[in-house]
XYZ file of C-alpha atoms in Angstrom:
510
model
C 18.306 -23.115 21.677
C 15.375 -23.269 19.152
C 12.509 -21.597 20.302
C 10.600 -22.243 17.208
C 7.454 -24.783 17.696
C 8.126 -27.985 15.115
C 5.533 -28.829 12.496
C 5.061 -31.810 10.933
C 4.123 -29.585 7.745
C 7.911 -28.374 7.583
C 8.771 -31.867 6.516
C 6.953 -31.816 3.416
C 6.707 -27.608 2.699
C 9.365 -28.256 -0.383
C 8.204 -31.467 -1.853
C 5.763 -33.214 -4.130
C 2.397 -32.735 -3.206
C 0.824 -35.590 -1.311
C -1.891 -38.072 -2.763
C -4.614 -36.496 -0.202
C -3.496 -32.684 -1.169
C -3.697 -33.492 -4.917
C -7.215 -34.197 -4.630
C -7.916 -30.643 -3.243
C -8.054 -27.642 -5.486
C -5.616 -25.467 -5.991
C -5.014 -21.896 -7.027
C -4.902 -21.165 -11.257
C -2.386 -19.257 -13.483
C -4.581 -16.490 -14.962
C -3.047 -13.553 -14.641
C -1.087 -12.524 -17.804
C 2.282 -9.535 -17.469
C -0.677 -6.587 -17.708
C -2.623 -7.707 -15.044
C 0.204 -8.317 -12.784
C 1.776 -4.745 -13.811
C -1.553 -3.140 -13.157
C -2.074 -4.894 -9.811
C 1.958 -3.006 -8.757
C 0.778 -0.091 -10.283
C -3.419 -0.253 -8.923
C -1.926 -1.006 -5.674
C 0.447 2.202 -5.163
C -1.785 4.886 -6.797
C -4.203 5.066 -4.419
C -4.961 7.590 -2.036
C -1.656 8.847 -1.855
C -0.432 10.775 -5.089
C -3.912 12.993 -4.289
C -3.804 13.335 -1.012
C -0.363 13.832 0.299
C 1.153 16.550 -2.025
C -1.208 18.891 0.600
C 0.281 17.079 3.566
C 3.672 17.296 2.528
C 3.328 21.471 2.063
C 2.012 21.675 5.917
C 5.218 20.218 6.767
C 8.168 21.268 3.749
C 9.405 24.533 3.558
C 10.192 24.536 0.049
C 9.033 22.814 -3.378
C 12.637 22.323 -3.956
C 12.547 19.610 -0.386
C 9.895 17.997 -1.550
C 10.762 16.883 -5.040
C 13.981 15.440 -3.792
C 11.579 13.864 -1.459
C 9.670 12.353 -4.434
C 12.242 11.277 -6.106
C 14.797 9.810 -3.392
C 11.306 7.726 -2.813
C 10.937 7.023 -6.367
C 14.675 5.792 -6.660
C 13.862 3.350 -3.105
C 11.435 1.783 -4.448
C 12.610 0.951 -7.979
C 15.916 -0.451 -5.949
C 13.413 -2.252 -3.738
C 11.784 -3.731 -6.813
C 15.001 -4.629 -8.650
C 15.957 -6.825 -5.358
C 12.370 -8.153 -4.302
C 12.501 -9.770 -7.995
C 15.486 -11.948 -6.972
C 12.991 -13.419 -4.117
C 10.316 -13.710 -6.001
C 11.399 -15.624 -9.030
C 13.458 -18.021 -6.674
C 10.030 -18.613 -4.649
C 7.353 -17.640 -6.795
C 4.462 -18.881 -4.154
C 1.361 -17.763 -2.764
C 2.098 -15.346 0.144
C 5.206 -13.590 -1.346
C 7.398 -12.178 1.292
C 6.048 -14.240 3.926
C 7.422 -16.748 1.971
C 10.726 -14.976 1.645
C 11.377 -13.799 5.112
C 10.095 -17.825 6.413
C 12.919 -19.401 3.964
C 15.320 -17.079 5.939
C 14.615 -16.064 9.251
C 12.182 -19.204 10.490
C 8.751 -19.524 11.209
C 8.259 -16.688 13.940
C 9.831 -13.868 11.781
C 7.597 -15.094 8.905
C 4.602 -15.514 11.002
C 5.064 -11.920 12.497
C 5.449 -10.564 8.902
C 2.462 -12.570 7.444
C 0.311 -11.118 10.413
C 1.615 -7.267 9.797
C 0.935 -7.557 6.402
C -2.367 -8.811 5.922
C -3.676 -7.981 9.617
C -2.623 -4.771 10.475
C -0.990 -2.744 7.865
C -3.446 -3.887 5.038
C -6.464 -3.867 7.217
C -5.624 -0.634 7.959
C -4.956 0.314 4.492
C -8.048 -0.910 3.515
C -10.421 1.181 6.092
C -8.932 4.367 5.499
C -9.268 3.753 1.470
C -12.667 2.933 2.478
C -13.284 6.085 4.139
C -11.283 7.902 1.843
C -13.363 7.021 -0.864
C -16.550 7.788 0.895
C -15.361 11.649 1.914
C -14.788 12.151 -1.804
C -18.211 10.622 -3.023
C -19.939 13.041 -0.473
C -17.254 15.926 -2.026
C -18.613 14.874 -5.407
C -22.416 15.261 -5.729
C -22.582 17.661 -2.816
C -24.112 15.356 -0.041
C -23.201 15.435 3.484
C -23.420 11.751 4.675
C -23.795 11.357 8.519
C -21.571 8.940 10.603
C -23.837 5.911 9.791
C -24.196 6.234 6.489
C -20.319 6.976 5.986
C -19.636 4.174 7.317
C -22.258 2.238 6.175
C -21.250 2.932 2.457
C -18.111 1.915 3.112
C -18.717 -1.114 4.317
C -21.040 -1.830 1.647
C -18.311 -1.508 -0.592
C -15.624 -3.526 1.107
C -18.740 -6.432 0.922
C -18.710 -5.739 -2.857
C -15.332 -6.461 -3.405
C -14.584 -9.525 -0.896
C -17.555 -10.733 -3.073
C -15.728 -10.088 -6.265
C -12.131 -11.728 -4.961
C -13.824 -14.774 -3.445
C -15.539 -15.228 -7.368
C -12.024 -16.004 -8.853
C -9.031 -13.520 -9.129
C -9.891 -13.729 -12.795
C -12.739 -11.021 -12.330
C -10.743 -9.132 -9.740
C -8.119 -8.767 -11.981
C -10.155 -7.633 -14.544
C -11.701 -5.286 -12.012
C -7.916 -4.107 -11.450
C -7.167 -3.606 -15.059
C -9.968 -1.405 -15.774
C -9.802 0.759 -12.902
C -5.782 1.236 -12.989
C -6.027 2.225 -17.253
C -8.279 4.918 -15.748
C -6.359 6.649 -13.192
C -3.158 6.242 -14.739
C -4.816 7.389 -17.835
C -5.679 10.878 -15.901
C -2.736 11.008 -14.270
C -0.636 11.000 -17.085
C -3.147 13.804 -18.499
C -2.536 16.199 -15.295
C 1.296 15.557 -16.123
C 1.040 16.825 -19.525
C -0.722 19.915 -18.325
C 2.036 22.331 -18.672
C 2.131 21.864 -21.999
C -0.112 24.240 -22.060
C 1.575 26.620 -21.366
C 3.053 27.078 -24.883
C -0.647 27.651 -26.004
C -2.580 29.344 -23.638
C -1.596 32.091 -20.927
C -1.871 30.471 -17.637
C -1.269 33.537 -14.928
C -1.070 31.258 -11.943
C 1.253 29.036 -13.750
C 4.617 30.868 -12.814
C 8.539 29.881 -11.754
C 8.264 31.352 -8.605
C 6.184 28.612 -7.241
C 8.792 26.104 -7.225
C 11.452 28.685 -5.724
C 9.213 30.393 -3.043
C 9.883 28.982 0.545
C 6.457 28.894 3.035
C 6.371 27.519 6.742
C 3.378 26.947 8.921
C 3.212 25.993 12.213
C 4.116 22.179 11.854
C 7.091 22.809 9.959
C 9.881 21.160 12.109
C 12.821 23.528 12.697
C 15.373 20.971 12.033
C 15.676 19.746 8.186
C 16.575 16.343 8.974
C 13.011 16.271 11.007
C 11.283 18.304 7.684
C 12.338 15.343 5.069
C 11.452 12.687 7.474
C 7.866 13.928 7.753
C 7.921 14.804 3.647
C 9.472 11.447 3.155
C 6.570 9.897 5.315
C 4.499 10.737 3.334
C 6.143 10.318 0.720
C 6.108 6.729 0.976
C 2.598 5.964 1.753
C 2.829 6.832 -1.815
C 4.930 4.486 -3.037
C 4.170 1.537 -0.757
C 2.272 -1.642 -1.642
C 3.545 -2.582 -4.885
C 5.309 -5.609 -3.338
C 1.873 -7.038 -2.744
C 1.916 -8.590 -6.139
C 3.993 -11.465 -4.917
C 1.764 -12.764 -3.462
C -0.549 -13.962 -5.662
C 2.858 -15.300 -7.533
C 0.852 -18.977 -7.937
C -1.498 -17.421 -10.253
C 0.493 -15.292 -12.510
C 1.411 -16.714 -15.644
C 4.955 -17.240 -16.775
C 6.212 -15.724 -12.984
C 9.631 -15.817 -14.197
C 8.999 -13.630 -17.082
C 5.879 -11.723 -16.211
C 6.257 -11.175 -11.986
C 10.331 -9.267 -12.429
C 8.362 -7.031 -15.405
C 5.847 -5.703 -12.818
C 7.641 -5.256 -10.378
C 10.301 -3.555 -12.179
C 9.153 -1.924 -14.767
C 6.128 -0.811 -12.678
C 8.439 0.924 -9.766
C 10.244 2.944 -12.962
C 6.519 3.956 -13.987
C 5.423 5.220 -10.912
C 8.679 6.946 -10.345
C 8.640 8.795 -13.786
C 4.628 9.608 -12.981
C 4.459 10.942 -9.766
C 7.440 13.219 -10.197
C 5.996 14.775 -13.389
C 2.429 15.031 -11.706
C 4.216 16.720 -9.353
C 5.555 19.114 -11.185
C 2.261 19.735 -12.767
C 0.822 20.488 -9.159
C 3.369 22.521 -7.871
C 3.624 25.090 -11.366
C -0.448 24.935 -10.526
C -0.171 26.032 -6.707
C 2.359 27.733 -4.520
C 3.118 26.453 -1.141
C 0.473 28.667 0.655
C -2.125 27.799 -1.535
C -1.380 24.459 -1.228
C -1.991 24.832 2.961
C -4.581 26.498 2.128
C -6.285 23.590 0.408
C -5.237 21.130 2.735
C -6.549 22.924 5.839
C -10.063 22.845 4.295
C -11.278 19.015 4.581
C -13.674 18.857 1.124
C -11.284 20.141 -1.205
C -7.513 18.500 -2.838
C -4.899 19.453 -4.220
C -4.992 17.691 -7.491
C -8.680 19.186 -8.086
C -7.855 22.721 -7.650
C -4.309 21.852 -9.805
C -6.763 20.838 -12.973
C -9.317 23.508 -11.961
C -6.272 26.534 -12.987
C -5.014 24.813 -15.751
C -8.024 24.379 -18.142
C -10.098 27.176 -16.403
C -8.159 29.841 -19.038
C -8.897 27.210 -22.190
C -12.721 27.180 -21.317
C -14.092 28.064 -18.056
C -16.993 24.984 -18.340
C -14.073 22.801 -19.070
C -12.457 23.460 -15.840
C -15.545 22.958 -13.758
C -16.105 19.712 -15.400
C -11.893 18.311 -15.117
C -12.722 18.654 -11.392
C -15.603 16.747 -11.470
C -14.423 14.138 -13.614
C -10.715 13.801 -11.338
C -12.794 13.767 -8.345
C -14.549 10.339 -10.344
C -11.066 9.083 -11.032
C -9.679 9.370 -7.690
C -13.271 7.132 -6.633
C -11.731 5.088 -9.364
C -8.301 5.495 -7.846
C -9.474 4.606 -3.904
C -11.783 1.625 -5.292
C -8.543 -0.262 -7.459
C -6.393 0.106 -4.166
C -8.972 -1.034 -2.422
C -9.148 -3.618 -4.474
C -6.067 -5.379 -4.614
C -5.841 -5.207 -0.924
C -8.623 -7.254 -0.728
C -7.319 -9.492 -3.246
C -3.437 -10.084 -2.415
C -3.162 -10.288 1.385
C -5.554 -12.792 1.470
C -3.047 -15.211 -0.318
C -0.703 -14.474 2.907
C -2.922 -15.990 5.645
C -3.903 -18.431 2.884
C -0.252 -19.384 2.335
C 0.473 -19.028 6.593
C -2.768 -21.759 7.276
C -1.074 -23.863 4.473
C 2.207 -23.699 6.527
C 0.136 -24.825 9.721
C 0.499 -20.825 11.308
C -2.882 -19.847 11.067
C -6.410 -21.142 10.843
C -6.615 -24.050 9.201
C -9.922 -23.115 7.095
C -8.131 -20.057 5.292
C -6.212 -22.711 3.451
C -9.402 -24.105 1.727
C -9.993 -23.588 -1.893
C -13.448 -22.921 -3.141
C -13.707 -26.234 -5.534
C -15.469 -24.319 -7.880
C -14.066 -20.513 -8.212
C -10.294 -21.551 -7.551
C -9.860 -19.023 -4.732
C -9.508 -18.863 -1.320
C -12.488 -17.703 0.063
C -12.220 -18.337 3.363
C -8.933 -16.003 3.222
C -10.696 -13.538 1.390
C -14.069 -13.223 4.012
C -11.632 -13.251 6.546
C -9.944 -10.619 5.237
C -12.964 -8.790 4.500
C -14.236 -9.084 8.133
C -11.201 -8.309 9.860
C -11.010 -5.006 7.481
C -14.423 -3.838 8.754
C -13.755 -4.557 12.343
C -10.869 -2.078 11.998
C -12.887 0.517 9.933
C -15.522 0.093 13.060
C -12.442 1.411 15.327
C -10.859 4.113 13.200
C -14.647 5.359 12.455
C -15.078 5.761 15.793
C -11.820 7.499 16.927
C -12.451 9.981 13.875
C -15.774 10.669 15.346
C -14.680 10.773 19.033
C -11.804 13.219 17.841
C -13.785 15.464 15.816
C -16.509 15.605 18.400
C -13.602 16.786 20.636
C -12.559 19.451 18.323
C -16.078 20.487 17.974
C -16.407 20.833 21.743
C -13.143 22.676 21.138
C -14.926 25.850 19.062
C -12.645 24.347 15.996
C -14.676 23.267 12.671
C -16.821 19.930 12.550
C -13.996 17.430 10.315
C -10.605 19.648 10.540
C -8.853 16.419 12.530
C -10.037 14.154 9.683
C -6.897 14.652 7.471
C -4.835 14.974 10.202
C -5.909 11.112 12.020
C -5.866 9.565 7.911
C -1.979 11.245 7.754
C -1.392 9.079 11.235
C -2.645 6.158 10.212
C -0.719 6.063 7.070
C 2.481 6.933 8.872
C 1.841 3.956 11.197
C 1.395 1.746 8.137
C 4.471 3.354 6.712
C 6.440 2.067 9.551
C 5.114 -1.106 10.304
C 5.595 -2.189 6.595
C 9.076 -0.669 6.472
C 10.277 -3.303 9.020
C 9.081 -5.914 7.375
C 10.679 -4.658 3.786
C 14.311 -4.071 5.493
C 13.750 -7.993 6.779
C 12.909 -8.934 3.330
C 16.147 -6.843 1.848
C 18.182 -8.720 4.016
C 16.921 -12.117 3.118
C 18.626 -11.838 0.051
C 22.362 -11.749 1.552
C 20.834 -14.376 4.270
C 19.634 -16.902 1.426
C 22.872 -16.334 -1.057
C 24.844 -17.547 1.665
C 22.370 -20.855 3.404
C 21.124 -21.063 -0.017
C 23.629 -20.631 -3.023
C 22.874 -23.641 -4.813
C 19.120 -22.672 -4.996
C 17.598 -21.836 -8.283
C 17.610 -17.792 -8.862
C 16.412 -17.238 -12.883
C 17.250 -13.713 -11.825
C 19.821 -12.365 -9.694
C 20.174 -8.546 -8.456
C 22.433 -6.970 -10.585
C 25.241 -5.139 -8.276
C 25.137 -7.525 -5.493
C 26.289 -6.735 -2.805
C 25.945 -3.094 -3.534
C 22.597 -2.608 -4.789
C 20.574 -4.869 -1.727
C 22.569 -2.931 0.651
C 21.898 0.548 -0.560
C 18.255 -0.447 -0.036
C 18.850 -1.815 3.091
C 20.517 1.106 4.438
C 18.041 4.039 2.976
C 14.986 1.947 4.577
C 16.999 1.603 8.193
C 17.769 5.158 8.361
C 14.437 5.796 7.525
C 13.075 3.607 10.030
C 15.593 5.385 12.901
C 14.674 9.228 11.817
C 10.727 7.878 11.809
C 11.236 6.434 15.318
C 13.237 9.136 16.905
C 10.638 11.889 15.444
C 7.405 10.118 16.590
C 7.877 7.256 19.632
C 3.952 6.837 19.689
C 4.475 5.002 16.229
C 7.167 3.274 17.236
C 5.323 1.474 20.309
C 1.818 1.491 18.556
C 3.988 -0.741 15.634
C 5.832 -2.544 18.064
C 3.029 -3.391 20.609
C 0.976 -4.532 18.202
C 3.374 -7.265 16.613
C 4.394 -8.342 20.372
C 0.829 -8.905 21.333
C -0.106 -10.768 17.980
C 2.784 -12.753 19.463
C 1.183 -15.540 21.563
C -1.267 -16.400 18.827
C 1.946 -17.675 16.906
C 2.227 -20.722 19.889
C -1.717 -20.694 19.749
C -2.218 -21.362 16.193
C 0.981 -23.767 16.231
C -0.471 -25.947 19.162
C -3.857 -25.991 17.487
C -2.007 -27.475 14.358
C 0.106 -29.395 15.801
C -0.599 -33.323 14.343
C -0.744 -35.708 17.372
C 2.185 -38.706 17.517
C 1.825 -41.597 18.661
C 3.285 -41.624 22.165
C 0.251 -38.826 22.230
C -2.561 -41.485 22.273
């Protein structure tokens, strides 16, 4: 029995456009293979890469753990680019794998996914970036901002840039390419630090800080349970470079340009993260690393700089910190950025397939975007700031109470919320794996201009690593499992909501 509401719009999803819809605007081809390689690449280095090489010492027992960590993630998600292409030159449409998982699994799945996506996991996403980026501006010209003003700043600054993406993706791709030529620019500088070392004696450069083992209290005692919380983090990492597909309507030459960033841009981040890596780790034993993560104004990546160009000039060191502690602003504001530019296109793409509201399928007639899309996801991104804001206050007003040190849950709530975000987009990406063996088989005449090389093998590799990393996630931590789950079961009945509201009247209706 099909449970699935009918729409009038699935008649007509795959055809010409109508006379009425070709008088309405629609969304422009200006992004060229550099912006769309710099929104995969803005997208991933984020927060992540700075602040989770702390997180993942509280947790690992040795450097040797985490690297395989870092690069078993690395080699997921250039697999999961290498197979997301296949979708995404066969359907290169506004809303990406919405669009995907919809072709495949029906309008439910796809409206679930849509929702996750842009709703919850990006929302999400985008207040703790927010945050993020506030806690570091306060770290950076030594001023303590209250509550109010935190999260007033931030705010401010998610305003700025819904005001940027409703003016045309033209600007907020420019905004994207600027920002990601900076922090990859750095980042690639702290991974050529050790070079160094065949010019200047660096004591706290030394072997034994990649051999030396160090456990602290929330090291699991099992090692399956110690990669699955390195791995966690880990990923928030990685994650979000499938958001480019998305905005697949206004990237030029898709067929060409869209497989490039998503390809070659998983291979970049792979290569850069595991050298950076190995820049921080030479930099910073284990305990040191705790040591920085325990203290809630201070990172890993700072301190890293701080010991490598302290023994060149002791002024230069002092100032590399400053200036990484600018980038990673930089860093925070680009991944901001594109996640208030791409998952806007997936409620824009859901109202256009009657799922959502109908206004955030309207084009502004004169920018070329939609705006409505982009406020809403704007709004909806403050509304959840409002709420994590005030459980981080709550929580460290509890600790305070406690006799523990204003801020020391802060870290520890932004490491939840990312492992939540982890999980919930996880699902979603082992749906969209499997949409590839799904539509090969419903679909095999369909149009692919690229195919994944090593089919069968190479989609179900992915699709295996990302289930077993959804069971060892769930049976570590069942609070994520049902905060994911509940969430998607009570977005739900807005499904049969938004699909009655849409629903065209008939005839035998009047």
């Amino acid at each position: 029995m099909n449970t699935e509401l009918p729409s009038t719009h699935d008649q007509h999803v795959d055809s010409a456009t109508t006379n009425d819809e070709s008088k309405q605007p629609s969304l422009v081809k200006v992004l060229g293979k550099w912006s769309a390689m710099a929104l995969v690449v803005g997208a991933v280095i984020g927060s992540g890469i700075f602040a989770k090489p702390g997180a993942n010492a509280l947790v690992g027992n040795s450097v040797g753990l985490i690297m395989i960590a870092w690069t078993v993630g690395g080699i997921i998600t250039v697999i999961g680019g290498v197979c997301l292409a296949e979708l995404a030159l066969m359907m290169p449409k506004a809303g990406g794998t919405y669009v995907y998982i919809r072709k495949a699994y029906g309008r439910i799945p796809a409206f679930l996914a849509g929702w996750n996506e842009s709703v919850f996991f990006q929302s999400c996403g985008n207040s703790a970036l927010a945050i993020f980026f506030v806690i570091n501006l306060s770290s950076l010209i030594g001023v303590e901002f209250s509550n109010v003003q935190t999260v007033g700043i931030a705010i401010s600054l998610i305003a700025v840039l819904t005001v940027v993406n409703c003016l045309g993706v033209f600007w907020g791709g420019l905004v994207q390419n600027i920002t990601t030529v900076i922090k990859v620019g750095f980042l690639a500088l702290i991974a050529l630090l050790p070079i160094l070392l065949l010019f200047v004696e660096i004591p706290e450069v030394h072997a034994a800080n990649y051999t030396a083992n160090f456990s602290t209290e929330k090291t699991p005692d099992s090692l399956v349970m110690i990669f699955t919380l390195v791995m966690l983090n880990v990923m928030w990492a990685y994650s979000g470079g499938w958001m480019v597909t998305g905005i697949a309507e206004e990237i030029k030459e898709p067929q060409k340009n869209l497989s490039l960033a998503l390809i070659g841009g998983a291979i970049f981040l792979f290569v850069i993260y595991i050298a950076v890596n190995i820049a921080f780790h030479g930099a910073l034993s284990l305990e040191q690393m705790v040591e920085i993560e325990n203290d809630p104004v201070r990172l890993v990546p700072q301190e890293a700089i701080s010991i490598y160009l302290t023994p060149v000039n002791a002024s230069l060191g002092q100032l590399a910190k400053a200036v990484l502690s600018s980038v990673i602003l930089v860093s925070v504001f680009s991944a901001l950025n594109t996640g208030l530019l791409t998952p806007p296109r997936v409620l824009f793409a859901m109202a256009r397939d009657e799922m959502f509201i109908p206004a955030f399928a309207k084009i502004h007639p004169r920018f070329k975007t939609p705006h409505i899309a982009v406020m809403g996801q704007g709004l909806v991104t403050v509304i959840l700031l409002l709420i994590v804001s005030g459980y981080v206050v709550y929580r460290t007003n509890q600790a305070t109470d406690s006799g523990l040190p204003a801020g020391s849950e802060a870290k520890g709530i932004f490491d939840y919320l990312t492992n939540i975000a982890v999980f919930s987009a996880t699902i979603f990406i082992v749906l969209t794996i499997g949409a590839i063996f799904i539509l090969r088989s419903k679909h095999p005449d369909m149009e692919r201009p690229y195919k994944v090389p090593g089919y069968p093998l190479i989609p179900l590799i992915s699709l295996i690593a990302n289930a077993i990393f959804l069971i060892l996630v769930g049976s570590d931590d069942i609070v994520v499992v049902l905060f994911s789950g509940g969430f998607l079961l009570c977005s739900l009945p807005l499904y049969f909501l938004f699909a009655a509201a849409n629903r065209k009247p008939t005839a035998g209706d009047a």
